[in-house]
PDB file of C-alpha atoms in Angstrom:
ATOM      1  CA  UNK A   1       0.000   0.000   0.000  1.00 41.00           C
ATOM      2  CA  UNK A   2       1.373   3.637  -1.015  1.00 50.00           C
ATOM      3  CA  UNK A   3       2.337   5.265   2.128  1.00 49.00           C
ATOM      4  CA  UNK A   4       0.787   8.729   0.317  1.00 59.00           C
ATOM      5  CA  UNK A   5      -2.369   7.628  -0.341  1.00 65.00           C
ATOM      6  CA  UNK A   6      -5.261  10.323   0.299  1.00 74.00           C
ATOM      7  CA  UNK A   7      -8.185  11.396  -1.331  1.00 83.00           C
ATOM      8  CA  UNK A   8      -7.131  14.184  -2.326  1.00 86.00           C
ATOM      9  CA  UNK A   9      -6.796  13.975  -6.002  1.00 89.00           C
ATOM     10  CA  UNK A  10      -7.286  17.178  -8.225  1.00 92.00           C
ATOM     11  CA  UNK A  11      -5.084  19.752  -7.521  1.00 92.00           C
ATOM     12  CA  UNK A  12      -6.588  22.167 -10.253  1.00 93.00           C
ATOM     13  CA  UNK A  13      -9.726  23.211 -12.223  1.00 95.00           C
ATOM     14  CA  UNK A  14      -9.610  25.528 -14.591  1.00 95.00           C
ATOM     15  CA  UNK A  15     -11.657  27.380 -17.515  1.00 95.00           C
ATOM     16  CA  UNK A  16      -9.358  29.297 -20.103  1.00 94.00           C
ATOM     17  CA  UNK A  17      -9.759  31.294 -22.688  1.00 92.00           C
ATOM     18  CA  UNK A  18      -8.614  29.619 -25.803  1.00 88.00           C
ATOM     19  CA  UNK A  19      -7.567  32.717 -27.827  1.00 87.00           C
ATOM     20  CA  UNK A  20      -5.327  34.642 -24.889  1.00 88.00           C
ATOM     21  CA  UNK A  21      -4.950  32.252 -22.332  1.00 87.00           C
ATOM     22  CA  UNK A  22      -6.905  34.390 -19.560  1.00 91.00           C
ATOM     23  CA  UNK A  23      -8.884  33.464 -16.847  1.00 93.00           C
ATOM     24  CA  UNK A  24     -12.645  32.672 -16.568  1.00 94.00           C
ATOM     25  CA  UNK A  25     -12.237  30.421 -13.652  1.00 94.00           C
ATOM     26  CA  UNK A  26      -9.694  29.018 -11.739  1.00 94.00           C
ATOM     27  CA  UNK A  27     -10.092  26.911  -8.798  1.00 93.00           C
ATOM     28  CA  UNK A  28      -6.528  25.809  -6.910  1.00 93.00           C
ATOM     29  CA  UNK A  29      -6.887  23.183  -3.813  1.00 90.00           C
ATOM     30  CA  UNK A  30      -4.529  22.432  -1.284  1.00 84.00           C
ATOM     31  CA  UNK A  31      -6.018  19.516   1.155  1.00 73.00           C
ATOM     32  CA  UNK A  32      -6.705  20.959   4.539  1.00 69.00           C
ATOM     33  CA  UNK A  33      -4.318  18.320   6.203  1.00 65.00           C
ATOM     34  CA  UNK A  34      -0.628  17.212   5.796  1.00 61.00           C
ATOM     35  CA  UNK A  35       0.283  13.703   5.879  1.00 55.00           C
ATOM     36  CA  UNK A  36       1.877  13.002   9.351  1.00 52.00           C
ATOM     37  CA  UNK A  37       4.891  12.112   7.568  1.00 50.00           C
ATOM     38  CA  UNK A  38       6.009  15.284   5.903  1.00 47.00           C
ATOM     39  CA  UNK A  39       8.372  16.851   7.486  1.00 47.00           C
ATOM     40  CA  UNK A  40       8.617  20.168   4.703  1.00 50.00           C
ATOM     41  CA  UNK A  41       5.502  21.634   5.011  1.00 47.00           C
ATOM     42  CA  UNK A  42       6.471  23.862   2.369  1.00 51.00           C
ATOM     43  CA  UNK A  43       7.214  22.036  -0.485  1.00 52.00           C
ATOM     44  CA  UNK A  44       4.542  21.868  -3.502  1.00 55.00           C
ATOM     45  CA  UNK A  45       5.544  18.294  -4.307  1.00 55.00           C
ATOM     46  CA  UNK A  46       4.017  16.781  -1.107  1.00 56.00           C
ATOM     47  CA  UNK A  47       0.530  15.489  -1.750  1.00 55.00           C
ATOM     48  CA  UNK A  48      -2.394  17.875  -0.864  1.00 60.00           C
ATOM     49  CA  UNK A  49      -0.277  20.887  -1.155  1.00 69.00           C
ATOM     50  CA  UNK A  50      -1.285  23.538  -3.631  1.00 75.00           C
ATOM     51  CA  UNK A  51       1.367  23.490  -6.710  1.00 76.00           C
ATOM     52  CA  UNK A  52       1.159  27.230  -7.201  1.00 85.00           C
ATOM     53  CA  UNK A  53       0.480  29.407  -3.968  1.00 84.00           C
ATOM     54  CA  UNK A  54       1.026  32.946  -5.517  1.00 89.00           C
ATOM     55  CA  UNK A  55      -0.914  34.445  -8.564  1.00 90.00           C
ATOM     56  CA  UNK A  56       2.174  34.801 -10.304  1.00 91.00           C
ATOM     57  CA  UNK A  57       3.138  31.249 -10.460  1.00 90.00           C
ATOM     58  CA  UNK A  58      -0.333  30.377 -11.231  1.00 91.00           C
ATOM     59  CA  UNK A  59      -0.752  32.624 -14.583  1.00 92.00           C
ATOM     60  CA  UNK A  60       2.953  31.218 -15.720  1.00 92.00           C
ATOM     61  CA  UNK A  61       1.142  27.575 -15.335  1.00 92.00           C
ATOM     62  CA  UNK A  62      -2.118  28.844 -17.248  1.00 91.00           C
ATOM     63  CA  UNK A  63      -0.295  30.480 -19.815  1.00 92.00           C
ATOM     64  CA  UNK A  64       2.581  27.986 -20.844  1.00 91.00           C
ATOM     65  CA  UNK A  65      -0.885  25.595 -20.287  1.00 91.00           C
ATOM     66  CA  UNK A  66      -3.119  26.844 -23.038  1.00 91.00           C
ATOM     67  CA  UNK A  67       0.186  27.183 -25.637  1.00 90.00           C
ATOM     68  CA  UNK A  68       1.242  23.537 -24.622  1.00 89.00           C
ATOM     69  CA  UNK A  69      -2.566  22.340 -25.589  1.00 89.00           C
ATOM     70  CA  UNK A  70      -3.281  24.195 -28.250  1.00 85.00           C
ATOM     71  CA  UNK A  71      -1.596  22.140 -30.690  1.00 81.00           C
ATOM     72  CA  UNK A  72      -2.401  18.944 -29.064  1.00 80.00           C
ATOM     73  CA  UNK A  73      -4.946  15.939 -30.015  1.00 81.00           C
ATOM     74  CA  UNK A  74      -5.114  13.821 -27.175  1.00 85.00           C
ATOM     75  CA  UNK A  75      -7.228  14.931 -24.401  1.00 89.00           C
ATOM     76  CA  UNK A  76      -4.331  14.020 -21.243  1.00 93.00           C
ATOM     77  CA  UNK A  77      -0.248  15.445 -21.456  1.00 92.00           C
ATOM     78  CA  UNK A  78       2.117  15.592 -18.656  1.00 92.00           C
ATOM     79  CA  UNK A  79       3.376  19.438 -18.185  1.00 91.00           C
ATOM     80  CA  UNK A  80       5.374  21.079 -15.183  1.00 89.00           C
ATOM     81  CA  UNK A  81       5.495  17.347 -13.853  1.00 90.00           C
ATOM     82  CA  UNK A  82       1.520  17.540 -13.758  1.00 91.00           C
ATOM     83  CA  UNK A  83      -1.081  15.307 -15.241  1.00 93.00           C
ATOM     84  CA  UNK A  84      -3.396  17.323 -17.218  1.00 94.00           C
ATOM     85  CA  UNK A  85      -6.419  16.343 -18.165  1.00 95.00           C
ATOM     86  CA  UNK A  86      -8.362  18.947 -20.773  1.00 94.00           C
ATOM     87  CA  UNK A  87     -11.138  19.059 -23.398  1.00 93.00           C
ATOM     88  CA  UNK A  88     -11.492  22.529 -25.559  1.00 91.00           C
ATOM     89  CA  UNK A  89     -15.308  23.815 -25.720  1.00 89.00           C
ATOM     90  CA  UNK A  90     -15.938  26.397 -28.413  1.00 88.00           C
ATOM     91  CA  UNK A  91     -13.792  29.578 -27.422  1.00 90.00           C
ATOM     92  CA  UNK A  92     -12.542  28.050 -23.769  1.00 93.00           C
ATOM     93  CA  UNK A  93     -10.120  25.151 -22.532  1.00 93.00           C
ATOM     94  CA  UNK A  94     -11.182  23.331 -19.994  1.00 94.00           C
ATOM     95  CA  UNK A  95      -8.721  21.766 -17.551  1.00 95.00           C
ATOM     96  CA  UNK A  96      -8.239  19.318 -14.332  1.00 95.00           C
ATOM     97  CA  UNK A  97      -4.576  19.180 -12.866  1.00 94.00           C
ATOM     98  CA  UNK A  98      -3.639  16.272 -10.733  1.00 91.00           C
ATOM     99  CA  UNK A  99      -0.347  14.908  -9.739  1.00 89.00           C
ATOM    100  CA  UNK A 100       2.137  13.038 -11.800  1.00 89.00           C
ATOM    101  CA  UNK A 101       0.811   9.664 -10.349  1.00 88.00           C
ATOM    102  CA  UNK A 102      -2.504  10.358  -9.834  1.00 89.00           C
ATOM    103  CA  UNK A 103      -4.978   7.785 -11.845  1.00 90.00           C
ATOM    104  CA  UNK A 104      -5.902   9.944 -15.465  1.00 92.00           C
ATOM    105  CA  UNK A 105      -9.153   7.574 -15.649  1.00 92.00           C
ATOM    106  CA  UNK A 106     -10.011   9.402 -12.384  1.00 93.00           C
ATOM    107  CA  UNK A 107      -9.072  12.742 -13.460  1.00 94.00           C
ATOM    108  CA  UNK A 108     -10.761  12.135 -16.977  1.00 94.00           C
ATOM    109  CA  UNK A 109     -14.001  11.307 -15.565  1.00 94.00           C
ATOM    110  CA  UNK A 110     -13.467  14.610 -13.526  1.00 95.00           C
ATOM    111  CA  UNK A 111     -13.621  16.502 -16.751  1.00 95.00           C
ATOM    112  CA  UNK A 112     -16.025  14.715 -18.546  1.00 95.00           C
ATOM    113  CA  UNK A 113     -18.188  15.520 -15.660  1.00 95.00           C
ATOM    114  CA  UNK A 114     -17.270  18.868 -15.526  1.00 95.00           C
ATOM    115  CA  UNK A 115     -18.139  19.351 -19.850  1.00 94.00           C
ATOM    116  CA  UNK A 116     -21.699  17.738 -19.412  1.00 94.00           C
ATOM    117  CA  UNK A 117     -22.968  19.163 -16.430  1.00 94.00           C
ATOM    118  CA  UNK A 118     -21.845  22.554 -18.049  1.00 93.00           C
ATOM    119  CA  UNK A 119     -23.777  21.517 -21.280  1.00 93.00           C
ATOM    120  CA  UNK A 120     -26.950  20.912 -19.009  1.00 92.00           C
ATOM    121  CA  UNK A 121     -26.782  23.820 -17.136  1.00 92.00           C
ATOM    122  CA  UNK A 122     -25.768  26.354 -20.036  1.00 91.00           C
ATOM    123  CA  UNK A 123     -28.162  24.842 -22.883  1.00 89.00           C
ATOM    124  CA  UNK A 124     -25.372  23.615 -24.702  1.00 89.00           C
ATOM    125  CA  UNK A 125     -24.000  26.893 -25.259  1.00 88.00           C
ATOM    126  CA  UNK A 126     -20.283  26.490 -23.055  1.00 89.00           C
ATOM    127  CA  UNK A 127     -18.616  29.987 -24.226  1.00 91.00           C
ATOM    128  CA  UNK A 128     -16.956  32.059 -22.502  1.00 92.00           C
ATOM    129  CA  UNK A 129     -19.752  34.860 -22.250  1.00 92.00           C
ATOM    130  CA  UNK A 130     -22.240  32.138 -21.317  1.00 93.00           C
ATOM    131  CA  UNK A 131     -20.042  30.880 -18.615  1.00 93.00           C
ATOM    132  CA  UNK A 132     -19.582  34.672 -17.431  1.00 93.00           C
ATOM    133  CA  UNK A 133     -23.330  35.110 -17.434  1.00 92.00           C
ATOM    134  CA  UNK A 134     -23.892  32.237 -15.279  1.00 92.00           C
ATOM    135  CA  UNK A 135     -20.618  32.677 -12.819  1.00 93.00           C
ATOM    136  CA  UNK A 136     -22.567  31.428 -10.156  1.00 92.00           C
ATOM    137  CA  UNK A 137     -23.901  28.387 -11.588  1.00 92.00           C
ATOM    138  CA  UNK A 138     -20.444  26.966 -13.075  1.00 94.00           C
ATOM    139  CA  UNK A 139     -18.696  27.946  -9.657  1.00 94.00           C
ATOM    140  CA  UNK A 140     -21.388  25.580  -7.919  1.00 94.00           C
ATOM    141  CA  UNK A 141     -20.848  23.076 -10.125  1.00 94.00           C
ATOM    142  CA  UNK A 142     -16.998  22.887 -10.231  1.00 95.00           C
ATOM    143  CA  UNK A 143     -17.809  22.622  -6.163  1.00 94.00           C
ATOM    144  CA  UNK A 144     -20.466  19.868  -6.659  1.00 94.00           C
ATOM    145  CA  UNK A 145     -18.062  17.731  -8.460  1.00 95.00           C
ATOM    146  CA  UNK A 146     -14.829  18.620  -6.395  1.00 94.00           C
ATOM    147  CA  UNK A 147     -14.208  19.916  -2.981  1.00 91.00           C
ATOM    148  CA  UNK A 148     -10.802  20.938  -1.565  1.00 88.00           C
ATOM    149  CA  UNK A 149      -9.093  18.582  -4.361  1.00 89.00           C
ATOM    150  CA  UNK A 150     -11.285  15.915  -3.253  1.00 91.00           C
ATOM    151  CA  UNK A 151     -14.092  14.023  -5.994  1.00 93.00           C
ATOM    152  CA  UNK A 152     -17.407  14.143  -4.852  1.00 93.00           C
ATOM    153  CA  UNK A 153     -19.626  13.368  -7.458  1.00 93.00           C
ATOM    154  CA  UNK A 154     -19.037  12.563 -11.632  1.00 93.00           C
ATOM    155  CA  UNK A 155     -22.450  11.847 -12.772  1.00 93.00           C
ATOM    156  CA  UNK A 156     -23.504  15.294 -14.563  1.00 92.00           C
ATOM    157  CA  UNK A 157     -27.342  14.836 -14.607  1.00 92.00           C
ATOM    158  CA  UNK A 158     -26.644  14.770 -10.732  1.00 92.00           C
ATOM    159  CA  UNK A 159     -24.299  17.619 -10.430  1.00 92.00           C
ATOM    160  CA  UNK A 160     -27.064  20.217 -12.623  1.00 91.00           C
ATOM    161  CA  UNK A 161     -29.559  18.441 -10.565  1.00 90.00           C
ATOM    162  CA  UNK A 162     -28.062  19.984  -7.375  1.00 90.00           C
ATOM    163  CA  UNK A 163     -26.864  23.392  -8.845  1.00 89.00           C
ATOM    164  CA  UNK A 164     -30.621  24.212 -10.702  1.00 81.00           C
ATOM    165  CA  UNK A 165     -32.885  22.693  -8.373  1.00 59.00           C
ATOM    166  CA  UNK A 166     -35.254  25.100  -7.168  1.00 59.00           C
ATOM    167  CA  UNK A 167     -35.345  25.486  -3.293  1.00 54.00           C
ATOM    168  CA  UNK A 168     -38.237  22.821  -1.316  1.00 53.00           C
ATOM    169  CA  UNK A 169     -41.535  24.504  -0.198  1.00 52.00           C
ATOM    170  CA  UNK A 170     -41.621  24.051   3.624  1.00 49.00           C
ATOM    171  CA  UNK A 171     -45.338  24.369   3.041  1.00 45.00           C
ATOM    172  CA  UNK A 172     -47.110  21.844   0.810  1.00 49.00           C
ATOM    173  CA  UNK A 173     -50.312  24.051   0.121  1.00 49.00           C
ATOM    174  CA  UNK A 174     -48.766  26.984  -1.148  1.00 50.00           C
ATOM    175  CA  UNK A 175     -46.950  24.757  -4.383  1.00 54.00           C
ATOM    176  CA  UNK A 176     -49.740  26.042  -6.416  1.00 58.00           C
ATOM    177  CA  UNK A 177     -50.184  29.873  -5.043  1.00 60.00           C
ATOM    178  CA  UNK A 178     -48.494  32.185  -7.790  1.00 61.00           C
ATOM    179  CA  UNK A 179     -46.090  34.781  -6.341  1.00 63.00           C
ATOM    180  CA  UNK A 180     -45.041  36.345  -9.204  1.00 68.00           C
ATOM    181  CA  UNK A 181     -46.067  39.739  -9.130  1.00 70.00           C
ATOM    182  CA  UNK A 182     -48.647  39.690 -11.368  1.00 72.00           C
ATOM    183  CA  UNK A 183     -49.827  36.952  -9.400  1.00 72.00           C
ATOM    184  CA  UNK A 184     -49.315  39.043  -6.301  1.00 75.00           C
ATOM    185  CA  UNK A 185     -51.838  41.555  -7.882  1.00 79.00           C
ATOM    186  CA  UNK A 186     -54.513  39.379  -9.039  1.00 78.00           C
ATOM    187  CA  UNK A 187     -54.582  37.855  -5.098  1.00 80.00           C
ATOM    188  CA  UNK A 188     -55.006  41.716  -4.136  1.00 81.00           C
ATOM    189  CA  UNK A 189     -57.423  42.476  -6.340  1.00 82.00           C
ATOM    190  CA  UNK A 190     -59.425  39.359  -5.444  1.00 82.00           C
ATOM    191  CA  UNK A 191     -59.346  40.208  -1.685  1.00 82.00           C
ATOM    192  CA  UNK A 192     -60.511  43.540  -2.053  1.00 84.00           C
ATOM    193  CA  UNK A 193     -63.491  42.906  -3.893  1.00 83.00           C
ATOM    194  CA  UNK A 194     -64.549  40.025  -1.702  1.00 82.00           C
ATOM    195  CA  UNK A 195     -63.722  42.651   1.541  1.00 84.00           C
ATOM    196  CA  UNK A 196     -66.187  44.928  -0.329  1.00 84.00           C
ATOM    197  CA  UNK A 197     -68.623  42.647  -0.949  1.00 82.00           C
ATOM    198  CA  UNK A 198     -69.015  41.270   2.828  1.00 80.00           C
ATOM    199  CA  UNK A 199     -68.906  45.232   3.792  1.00 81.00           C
ATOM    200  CA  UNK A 200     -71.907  45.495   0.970  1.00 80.00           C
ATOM    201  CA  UNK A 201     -73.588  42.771   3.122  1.00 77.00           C
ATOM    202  CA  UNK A 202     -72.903  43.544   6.813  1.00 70.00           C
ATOM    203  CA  UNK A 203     -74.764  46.996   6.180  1.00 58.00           C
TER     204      UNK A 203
END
């Protein structure tokens, strides 16, 4: 048994632009817990620790990244002593970093989660001003599938599911009430008229 061995598996997400390399989302993990034999805590070779702690290092990654893919055809490459995993989607790249021995099955069914659930939740339409426009639904479901480099869940129908899922009513009989505010008016309008009409009949 590997004396390393941790869940922790993804050390990187990332959405990049295809044409300049620049960000649309970026998601670096570092596991909240060393191993109890690691004596340098500060080395980025040491599972669960994040590969590139400062912005700087972490745009020299993306950059040298999207120029190293670019001219690829397989969908997993080893760069900066990384397994990359990566699929392109119309004008954006879209990436999971693990480490040199992690499993690339594992890492590839990390991305091919990641590409479907997008396609659900964006219509099929995974740009980069779609994925702007929804910021809040990618973000939720880059954390869906992974949290703190760990995989939580790979099955994409599951994943949008979870992200677009309308919050439960607490109250069953209100399910059918509209509360939009047209809705809101016609319930007004209704109430005053049948106020008026039990005034019209008390007097």
């Amino acid at each position: 048994m590997p004396s390393n061995l941790t869940l922790f598996a993804v050390q990187a997400i990332l959405i990049l632009s295809a044409d300049d390399a620049s960000r649309v989302l970026a998601k670096y993990y570092a596991a909240p817990h060393h191993p109890p034999s690691t004596t340098d805590r500060s080395s980025t070779n040491v599972p669960g620790t994040n590969p590139y702690p400062t912005l700087k290092a972490q745009k020299t990654f993306e950059q040298g990244l999207v120029e190293k893919t670019a001219k690829q055809h397989s969908d997993v490459i080893l760069f900066d002593n990384r397994i990359v995993v990566f699929k392109p989607e119309s004008d954006v790249m879209l990436y999971v970093v693990g480490a040199v021995d992690e499993n690339e099955i594992l890492l590839h069914n990390v991305i091919l989660a990641l590409r479907d659930s997008l396609n659900i939740l964006l219509k099929n339409m995974t740009d980069k001003r779609t994925i702007i426009e929804n910021y809040d639904l990618v973000s939720l479901a880059v954390d869906e599938i992974v949290d703190d480099g760990i995989i939580l869940e790979v099955d994409p129908v599951t994943v949008a599911s979870r992200v677009s899922r309308p919050p439960a009513q607490d109250v069953t009989g209100v399910k059918g009430i509209d509360l939009s505010e047209q809705g809101l008016l016609n319930a007004w309008e209704f109430g005053k008229k049948k106020l008026t009409e039990q005034l019209r009949q008390g007097l």
